[in-house]
């Protein structure tokens, strides 16, 4: 009997950040917000210098159609794949209060679930 192994990708929210950000701990609050909603996520760095572009790339790659982008200036954008690239749903900054960042992450999860935002 021959067994085949199939690789599959777990549906998740993609968080893409610009390679200039070396410390991922800056956006832990965002990830904790996503985790609170029970949605899986994947974090990767890319050589793209625009948060809108990063979030749009994440949303188009995600099977859940939601992406978050963070550029080296600390600008954070949350978008859905049906929105225009330059018109994200939410925008924040890494310098914002931790509760703002956690709410942004939670709202990404709520966007997937289709429930009201925080």
Short mmCIF file of C-alpha atoms in Angstrom, two decimals:
data_model
loop_
_atom_site.label_atom_id
_atom_site.label_comp_id
_atom_site.label_asym_id
_atom_site.label_seq_id
_atom_site.Cartn_x
_atom_site.Cartn_y
_atom_site.Cartn_z
CA UNK A 1 0.00 0.00 0.00
CA UNK A 2 1.33 3.44 -0.95
CA UNK A 3 0.59 6.35 1.37
CA UNK A 4 0.75 9.88 0.06
CA UNK A 5 1.48 12.87 2.21
CA UNK A 6 -0.37 16.00 1.28
CA UNK A 7 0.86 19.41 2.22
CA UNK A 8 -1.82 21.89 3.01
CA UNK A 9 -1.84 25.36 4.37
CA UNK A 10 -3.86 26.20 7.46
CA UNK A 11 -6.11 29.19 6.78
CA UNK A 12 -4.65 32.11 8.71
CA UNK A 13 -4.21 35.87 8.85
CA UNK A 14 -0.93 37.00 7.31
CA UNK A 15 1.08 39.69 9.08
CA UNK A 16 3.82 40.98 6.80
CA UNK A 17 6.41 43.42 8.09
CA UNK A 18 9.22 45.26 6.37
CA UNK A 19 12.67 43.74 6.80
CA UNK A 20 13.93 46.92 8.50
CA UNK A 21 12.01 45.94 11.64
CA UNK A 22 14.36 43.62 13.47
CA UNK A 23 12.45 43.20 16.72
CA UNK A 24 9.17 41.30 16.34
CA UNK A 25 8.30 41.97 19.98
CA UNK A 26 7.11 45.42 18.86
CA UNK A 27 3.94 43.87 17.48
CA UNK A 28 3.23 41.18 20.08
CA UNK A 29 0.11 43.07 21.19
CA UNK A 30 -1.34 42.71 17.67
CA UNK A 31 -0.66 38.99 17.68
CA UNK A 32 -2.19 38.58 21.13
CA UNK A 33 -5.34 40.33 19.88
CA UNK A 34 -5.61 37.91 16.97
CA UNK A 35 -5.00 35.00 19.33
CA UNK A 36 -7.78 36.20 21.67
CA UNK A 37 -10.21 35.72 18.80
CA UNK A 38 -8.92 32.19 18.17
CA UNK A 39 -7.69 32.81 14.63
CA UNK A 40 -4.34 31.39 13.46
CA UNK A 41 -1.75 33.79 12.05
CA UNK A 42 1.53 33.71 10.18
CA UNK A 43 4.28 36.34 10.49
CA UNK A 44 6.79 36.96 7.70
CA UNK A 45 9.15 39.72 6.62
CA UNK A 46 9.26 41.07 3.06
CA UNK A 47 11.33 43.61 1.16
CA UNK A 48 8.39 45.96 0.64
CA UNK A 49 8.45 49.44 2.17
CA UNK A 50 4.74 50.32 2.29
CA UNK A 51 2.33 49.07 4.95
CA UNK A 52 -0.66 49.25 2.56
CA UNK A 53 1.20 47.10 0.05
CA UNK A 54 2.24 44.64 2.77
CA UNK A 55 -1.29 44.27 4.17
CA UNK A 56 -2.75 43.90 0.68
CA UNK A 57 -0.22 41.16 -0.15
CA UNK A 58 -1.13 39.41 3.10
CA UNK A 59 -4.86 39.66 2.41
CA UNK A 60 -4.51 38.27 -1.11
CA UNK A 61 -2.35 35.36 0.08
CA UNK A 62 -4.54 34.54 3.09
CA UNK A 63 -7.35 32.04 2.59
CA UNK A 64 -9.19 34.10 5.21
CA UNK A 65 -8.74 37.23 3.02
CA UNK A 66 -7.34 39.36 5.88
CA UNK A 67 -3.85 40.85 6.04
CA UNK A 68 -1.84 43.17 8.28
CA UNK A 69 1.17 45.16 7.11
CA UNK A 70 3.81 47.00 9.15
CA UNK A 71 6.46 49.20 7.55
CA UNK A 72 9.75 50.33 9.09
CA UNK A 73 8.20 53.70 10.05
CA UNK A 74 5.83 51.83 12.36
CA UNK A 75 2.69 52.37 10.26
CA UNK A 76 0.29 49.43 10.63
CA UNK A 77 -2.57 48.72 8.23
CA UNK A 78 -5.30 46.09 8.37
CA UNK A 79 -7.16 45.24 5.19
CA UNK A 80 -9.41 42.74 3.45
CA UNK A 81 -8.71 41.40 -0.02
CA UNK A 82 -11.87 43.02 -1.41
CA UNK A 83 -10.71 46.52 -0.42
CA UNK A 84 -8.56 48.72 -2.63
CA UNK A 85 -4.84 48.52 -1.97
CA UNK A 86 -4.50 52.15 -0.83
CA UNK A 87 -7.68 52.17 1.32
CA UNK A 88 -7.09 49.91 4.36
CA UNK A 89 -9.83 49.22 6.88
CA UNK A 90 -7.77 50.29 9.93
CA UNK A 91 -4.52 52.20 10.36
CA UNK A 92 -2.41 52.50 13.52
CA UNK A 93 1.18 53.09 14.60
CA UNK A 94 3.57 50.91 16.59
CA UNK A 95 3.98 53.86 18.98
CA UNK A 96 0.28 53.70 19.89
CA UNK A 97 -0.85 52.37 23.24
CA UNK A 98 -0.80 48.58 23.65
CA UNK A 99 -4.59 48.46 23.92
CA UNK A 100 -4.93 50.09 20.49
CA UNK A 101 -2.61 47.49 18.97
CA UNK A 102 -4.39 44.62 20.71
CA UNK A 103 -7.76 45.91 19.48
CA UNK A 104 -6.38 46.08 15.93
CA UNK A 105 -5.36 42.42 16.19
CA UNK A 106 -8.71 41.46 17.70
CA UNK A 107 -10.50 43.36 14.93
CA UNK A 108 -8.55 41.35 12.35
CA UNK A 109 -9.91 38.19 13.97
CA UNK A 110 -13.41 39.66 14.17
CA UNK A 111 -13.25 40.56 10.47
CA UNK A 112 -12.65 36.89 9.74
CA UNK A 113 -15.52 35.85 12.02
CA UNK A 114 -17.88 38.48 10.63
CA UNK A 115 -18.74 39.99 14.02
CA UNK A 116 -18.73 43.60 15.28
CA UNK A 117 -15.40 45.35 15.80
CA UNK A 118 -14.10 46.43 19.22
#
